[in-house]
Short mmCIF file of C-alpha atoms in Angstrom, two decimals:
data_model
loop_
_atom_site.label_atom_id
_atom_site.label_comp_id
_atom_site.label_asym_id
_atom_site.label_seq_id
_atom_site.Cartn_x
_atom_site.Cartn_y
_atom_site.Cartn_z
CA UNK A 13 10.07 -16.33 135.64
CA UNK A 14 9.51 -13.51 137.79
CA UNK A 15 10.43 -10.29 137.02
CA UNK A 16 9.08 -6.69 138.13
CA UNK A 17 10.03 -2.94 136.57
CA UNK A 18 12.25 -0.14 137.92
CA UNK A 19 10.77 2.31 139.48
CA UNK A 20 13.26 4.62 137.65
CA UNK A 21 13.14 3.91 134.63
CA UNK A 22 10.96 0.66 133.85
CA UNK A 23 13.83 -1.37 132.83
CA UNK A 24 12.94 -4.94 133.71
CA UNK A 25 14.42 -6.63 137.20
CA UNK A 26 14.47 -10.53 137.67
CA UNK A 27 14.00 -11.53 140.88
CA UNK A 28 14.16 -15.20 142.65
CA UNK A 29 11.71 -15.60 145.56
CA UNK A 30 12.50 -19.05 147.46
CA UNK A 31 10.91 -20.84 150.77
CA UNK A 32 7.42 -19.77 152.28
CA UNK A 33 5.85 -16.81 152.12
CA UNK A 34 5.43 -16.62 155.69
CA UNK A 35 8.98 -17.03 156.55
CA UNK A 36 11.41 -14.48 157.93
CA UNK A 37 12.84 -12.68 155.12
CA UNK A 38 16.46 -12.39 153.74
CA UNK A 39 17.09 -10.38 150.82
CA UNK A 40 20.11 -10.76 149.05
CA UNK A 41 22.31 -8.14 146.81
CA UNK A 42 25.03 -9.52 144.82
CA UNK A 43 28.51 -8.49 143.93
CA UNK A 44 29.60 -6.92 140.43
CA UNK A 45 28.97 -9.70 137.27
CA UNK A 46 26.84 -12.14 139.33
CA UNK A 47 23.30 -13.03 139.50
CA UNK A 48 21.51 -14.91 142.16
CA UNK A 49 23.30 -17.85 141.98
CA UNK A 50 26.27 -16.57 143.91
CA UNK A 51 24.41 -17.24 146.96
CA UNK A 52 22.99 -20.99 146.26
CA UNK A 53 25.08 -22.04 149.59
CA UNK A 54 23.46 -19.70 151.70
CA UNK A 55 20.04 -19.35 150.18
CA UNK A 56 19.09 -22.71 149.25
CA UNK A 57 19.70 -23.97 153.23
CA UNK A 58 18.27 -21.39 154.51
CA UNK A 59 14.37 -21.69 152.64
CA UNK A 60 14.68 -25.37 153.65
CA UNK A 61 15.10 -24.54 157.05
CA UNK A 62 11.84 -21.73 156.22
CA UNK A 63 13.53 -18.38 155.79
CA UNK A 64 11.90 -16.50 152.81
CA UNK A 65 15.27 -15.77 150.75
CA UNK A 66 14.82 -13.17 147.60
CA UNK A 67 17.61 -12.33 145.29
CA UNK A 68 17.53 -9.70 142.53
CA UNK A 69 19.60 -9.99 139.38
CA UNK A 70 21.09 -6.18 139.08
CA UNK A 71 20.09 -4.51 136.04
CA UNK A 72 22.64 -5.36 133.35
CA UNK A 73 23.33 -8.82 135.09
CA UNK A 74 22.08 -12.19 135.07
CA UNK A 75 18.50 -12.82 133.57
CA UNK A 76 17.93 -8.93 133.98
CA UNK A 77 17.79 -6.51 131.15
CA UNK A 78 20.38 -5.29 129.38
CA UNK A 79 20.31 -1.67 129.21
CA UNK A 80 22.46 1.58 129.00
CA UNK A 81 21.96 3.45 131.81
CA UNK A 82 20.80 3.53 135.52
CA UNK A 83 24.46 2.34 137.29
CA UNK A 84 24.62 5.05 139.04
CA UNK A 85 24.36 3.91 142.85
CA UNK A 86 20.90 6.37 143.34
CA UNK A 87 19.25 4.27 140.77
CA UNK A 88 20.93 0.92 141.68
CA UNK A 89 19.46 1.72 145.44
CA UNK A 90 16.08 2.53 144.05
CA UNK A 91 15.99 -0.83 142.16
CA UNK A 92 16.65 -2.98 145.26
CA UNK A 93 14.13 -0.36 147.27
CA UNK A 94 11.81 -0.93 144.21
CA UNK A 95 11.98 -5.40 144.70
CA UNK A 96 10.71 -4.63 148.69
CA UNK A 97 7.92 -2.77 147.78
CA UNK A 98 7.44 -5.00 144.75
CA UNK A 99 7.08 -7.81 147.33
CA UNK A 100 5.85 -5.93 149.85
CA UNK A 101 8.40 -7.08 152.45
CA UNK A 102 8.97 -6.16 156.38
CA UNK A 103 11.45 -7.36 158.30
CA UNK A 104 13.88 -7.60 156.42
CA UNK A 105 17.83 -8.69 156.98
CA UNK A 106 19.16 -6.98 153.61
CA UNK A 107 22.60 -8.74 152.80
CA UNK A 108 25.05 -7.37 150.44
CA UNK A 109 28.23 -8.81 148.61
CA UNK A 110 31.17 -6.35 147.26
CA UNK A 111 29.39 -3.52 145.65
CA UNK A 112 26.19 -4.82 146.59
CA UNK A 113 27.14 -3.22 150.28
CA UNK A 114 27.11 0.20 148.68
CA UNK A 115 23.65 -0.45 147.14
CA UNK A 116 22.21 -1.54 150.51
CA UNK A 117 23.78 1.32 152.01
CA UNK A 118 22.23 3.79 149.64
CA UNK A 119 18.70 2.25 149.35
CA UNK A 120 18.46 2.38 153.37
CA UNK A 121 19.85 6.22 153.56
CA UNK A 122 17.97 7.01 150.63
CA UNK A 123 14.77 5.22 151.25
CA UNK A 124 14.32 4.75 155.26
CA UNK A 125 14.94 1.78 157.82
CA UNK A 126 10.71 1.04 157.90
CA UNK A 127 11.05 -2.30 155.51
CA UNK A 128 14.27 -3.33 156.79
CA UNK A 129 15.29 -4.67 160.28
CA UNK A 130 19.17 -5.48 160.37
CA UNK A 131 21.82 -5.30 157.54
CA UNK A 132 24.73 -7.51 156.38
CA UNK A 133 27.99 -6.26 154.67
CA UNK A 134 29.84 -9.05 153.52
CA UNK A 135 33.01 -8.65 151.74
CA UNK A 136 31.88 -5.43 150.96
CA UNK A 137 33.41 -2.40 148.74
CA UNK A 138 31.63 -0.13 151.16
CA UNK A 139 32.46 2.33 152.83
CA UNK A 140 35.08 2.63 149.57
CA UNK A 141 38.94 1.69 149.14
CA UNK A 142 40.05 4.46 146.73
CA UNK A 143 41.82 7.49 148.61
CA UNK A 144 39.66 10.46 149.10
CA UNK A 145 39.83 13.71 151.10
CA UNK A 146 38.07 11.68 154.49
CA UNK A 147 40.02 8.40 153.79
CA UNK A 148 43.98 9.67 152.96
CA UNK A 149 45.23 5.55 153.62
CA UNK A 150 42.63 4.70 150.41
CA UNK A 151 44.00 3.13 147.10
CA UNK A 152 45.26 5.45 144.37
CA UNK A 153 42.61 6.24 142.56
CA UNK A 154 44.73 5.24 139.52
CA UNK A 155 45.17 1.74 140.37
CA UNK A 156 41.61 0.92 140.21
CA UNK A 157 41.02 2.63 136.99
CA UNK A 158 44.11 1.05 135.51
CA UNK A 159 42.46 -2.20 136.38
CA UNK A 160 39.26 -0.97 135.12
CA UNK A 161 40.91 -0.42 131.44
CA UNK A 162 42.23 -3.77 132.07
CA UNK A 163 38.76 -5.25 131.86
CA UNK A 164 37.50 -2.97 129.21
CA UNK A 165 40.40 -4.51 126.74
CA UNK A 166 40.15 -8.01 128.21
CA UNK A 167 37.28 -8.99 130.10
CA UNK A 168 37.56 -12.65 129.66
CA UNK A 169 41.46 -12.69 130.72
CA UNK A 170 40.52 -10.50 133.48
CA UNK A 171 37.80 -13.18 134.87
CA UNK A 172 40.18 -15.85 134.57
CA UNK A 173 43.43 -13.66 136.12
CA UNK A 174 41.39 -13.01 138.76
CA UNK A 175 40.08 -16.07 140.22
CA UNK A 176 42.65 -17.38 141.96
CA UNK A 177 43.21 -14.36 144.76
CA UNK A 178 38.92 -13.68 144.28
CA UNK A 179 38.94 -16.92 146.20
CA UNK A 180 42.00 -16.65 147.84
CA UNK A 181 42.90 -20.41 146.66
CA UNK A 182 46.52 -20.41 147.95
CA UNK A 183 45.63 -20.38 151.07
CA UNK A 184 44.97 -23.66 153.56
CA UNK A 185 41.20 -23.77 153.94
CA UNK A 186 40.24 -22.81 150.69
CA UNK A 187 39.31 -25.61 148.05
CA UNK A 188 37.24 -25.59 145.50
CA UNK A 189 37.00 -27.92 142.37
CA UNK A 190 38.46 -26.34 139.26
CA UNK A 191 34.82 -27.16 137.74
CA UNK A 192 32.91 -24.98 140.18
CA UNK A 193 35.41 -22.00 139.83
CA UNK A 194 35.36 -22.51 136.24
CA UNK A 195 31.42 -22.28 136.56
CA UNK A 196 31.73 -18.67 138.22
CA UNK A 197 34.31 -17.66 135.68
CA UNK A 198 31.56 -18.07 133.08
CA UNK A 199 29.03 -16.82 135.52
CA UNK A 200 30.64 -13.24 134.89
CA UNK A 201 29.59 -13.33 131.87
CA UNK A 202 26.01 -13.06 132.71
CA UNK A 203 27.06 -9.35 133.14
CA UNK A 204 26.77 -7.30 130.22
CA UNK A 205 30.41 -5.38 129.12
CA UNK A 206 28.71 -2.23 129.73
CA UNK A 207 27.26 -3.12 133.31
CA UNK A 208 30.71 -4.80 134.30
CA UNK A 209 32.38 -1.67 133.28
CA UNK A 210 29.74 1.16 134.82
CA UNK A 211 30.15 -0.73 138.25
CA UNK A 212 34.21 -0.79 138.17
CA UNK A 213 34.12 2.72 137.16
CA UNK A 214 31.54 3.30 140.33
CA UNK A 215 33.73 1.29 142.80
CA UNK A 216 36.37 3.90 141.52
CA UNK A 217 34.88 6.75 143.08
CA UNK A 218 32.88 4.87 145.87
CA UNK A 219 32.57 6.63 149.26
CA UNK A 220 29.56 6.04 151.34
CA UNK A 221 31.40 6.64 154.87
CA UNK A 222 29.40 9.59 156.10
CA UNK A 223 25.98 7.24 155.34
CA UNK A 224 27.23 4.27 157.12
CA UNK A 225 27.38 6.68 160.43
CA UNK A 226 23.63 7.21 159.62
CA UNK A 227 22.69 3.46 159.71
CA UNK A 228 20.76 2.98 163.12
CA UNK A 229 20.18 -0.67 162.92
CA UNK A 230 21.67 -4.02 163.80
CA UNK A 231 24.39 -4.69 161.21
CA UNK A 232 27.35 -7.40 160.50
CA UNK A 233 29.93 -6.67 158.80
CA UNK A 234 31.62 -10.05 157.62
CA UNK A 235 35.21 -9.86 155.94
CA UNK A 236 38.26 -12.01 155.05
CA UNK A 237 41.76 -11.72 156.08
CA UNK A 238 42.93 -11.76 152.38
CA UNK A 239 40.80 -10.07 150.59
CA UNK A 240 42.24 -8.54 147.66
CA UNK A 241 39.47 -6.84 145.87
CA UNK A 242 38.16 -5.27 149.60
CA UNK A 243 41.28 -5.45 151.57
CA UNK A 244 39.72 -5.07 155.29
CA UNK A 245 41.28 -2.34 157.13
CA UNK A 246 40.27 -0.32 154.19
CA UNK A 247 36.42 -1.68 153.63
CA UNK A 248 35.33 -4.15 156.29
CA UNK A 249 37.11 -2.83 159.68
CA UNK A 250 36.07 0.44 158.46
CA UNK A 251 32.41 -0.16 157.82
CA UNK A 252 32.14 -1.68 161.55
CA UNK A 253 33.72 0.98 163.32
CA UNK A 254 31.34 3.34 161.40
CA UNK A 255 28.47 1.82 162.60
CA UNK A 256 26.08 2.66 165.15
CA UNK A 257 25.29 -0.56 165.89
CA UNK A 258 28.15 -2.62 163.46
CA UNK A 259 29.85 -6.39 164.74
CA UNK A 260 32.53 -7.43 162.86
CA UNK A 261 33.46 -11.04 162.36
CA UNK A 262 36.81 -11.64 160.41
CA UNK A 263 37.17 -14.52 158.38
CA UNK A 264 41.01 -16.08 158.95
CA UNK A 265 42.21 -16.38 155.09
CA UNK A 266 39.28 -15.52 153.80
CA UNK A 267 39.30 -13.80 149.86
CA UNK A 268 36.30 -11.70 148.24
CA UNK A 269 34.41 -14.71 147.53
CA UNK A 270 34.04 -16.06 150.77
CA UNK A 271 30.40 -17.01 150.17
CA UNK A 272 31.95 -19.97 148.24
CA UNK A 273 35.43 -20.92 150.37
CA UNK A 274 33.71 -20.51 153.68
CA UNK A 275 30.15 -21.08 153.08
CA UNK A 276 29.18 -23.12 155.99
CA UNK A 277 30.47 -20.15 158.25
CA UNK A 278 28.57 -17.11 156.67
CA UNK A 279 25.42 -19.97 156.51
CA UNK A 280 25.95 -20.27 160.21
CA UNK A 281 26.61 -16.13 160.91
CA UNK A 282 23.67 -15.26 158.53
CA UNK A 283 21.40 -17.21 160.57
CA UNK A 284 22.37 -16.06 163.67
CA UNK A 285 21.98 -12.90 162.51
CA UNK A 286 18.67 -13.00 162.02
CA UNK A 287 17.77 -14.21 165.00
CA UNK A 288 18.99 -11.29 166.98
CA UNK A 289 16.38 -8.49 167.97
#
């Protein structure tokens, strides 16, 4: 299994590394509680087709280790800066999911453009929901934390609450078998109660606004209609119209986890994506 050290602090990072070395490469960043496998629709296509798709299991998450510290989004950045030099990669479309957005963010303001060539936000947290002094229209502040102490008394309820507006499964468009949501339910488990609970109390504070402005590269910015967790006009409309060089492409009843409900479509955008110069 392939794993490789933080350059912060040594703790141990797995990685997945799929299709041929030579391929164009897509790096994935996952959302809060998932590993890898969050993106099997999207990566698994795309190294058949020869893309070279890497995925890193956050510290505190999936096969990673479980530690105390490091959630901080500096050292979260420096871990996903620390897999491209790891792998030595150039070229680079860097996608992120949720918070994983934020950590892209960071690792490209805080690290430099050189290994990366265009960006992907989907369904992201970033630029932040919560109401601060730039962003007046944000969430109260206490909402979030009340549903952070929500998942600090009750993770497992909180999982299985959620999953229903996560995918947005009221809606027409939107099926999935109870077995495969049932699989991501225990999928969150993979996260560790600390790391689930450092990374709500991060999205709780998130702002990253002023460093999406700084982004001077090709970037999507993919979003649903209904998502509950990122509701757009705070996150993804946001993040676009904050870009230098953001495109928006809104997802019509879309929830957070569209890289599930409308798979086929962000497989489709994804590889478009990387096609453009």
């Amino acid at each position: 299994m392939p794993y490789f050290e933080s350059p912060v602090d040594g703790t141990r990072l797995h990685f997945v590394d799929y299709g041929p070395a030579t391929g164009q490469v897509i790096v994935f960043v996952n959302s809060a509680y998932f590993g890898t496998e969050m993106w099997e629709y999207q990566m698994l296509p795309l190294a058949a087709e020869g893309y070279r798709c890497v995925g890193l299991d956050r510290r505190g998450h999936g096969r990673s280790d479980d530690v105390w510290g490091g959630f901080d989004l500096d050292t979260l950045a420096d871990d996903v800066d620390g897999l491209l030099r790891h792998l030595d990669l150039s070229g680079v479309t860097l996608v992120g999911h949720s918070i994983g957005t934020a950590e892209v963010v960071r690792c490209l303001t805080r690290h430099g453009v050189e290994r990366v060539a265009r960006v992907a936000l989907v369904a992201g947290m970033a630029p932040g929901a919560v109401r601060s002094a730039d962003h007046p229209e944000g969430i109260d502040p206490g909402v979030v934390e009340a549903g952070n102490e929500v998942f600090r008394r009750d993770r497992a309820a909180f999982f299985v609450d959620g999953a229903r507006s996560f995918f947005a499964l009221d809606l027409p468009g939107n099926e999935l078998s109870p077995a495969y949501v049932q699989s991501m339910i225990n999928r969150c488990h993979g996260a560790t109660a600390r790391g689930g609970a450092a990374l709500g109390d991060l999205a709780a504070t998130l702002n990253v606004a002023p460093e999406l402005a700084k982004l001077d590269l090709p970037a999507l910015v993919v979003h649903g209609t209904h998502d509950t967790s990122a509701p757009l006009d705070l996150t993804g409309r946001r993040a676009a119209e904050l870009l230098p060089d953001g495109t928006l492409k809104v997802y019509e009843n879309a929830g957070h986890g569209l890289f599930a409900t409308h798979a086929e479509q962000l497989l489709a955008d994804l590889r478009e994506f990387t096609a453009r110069d």
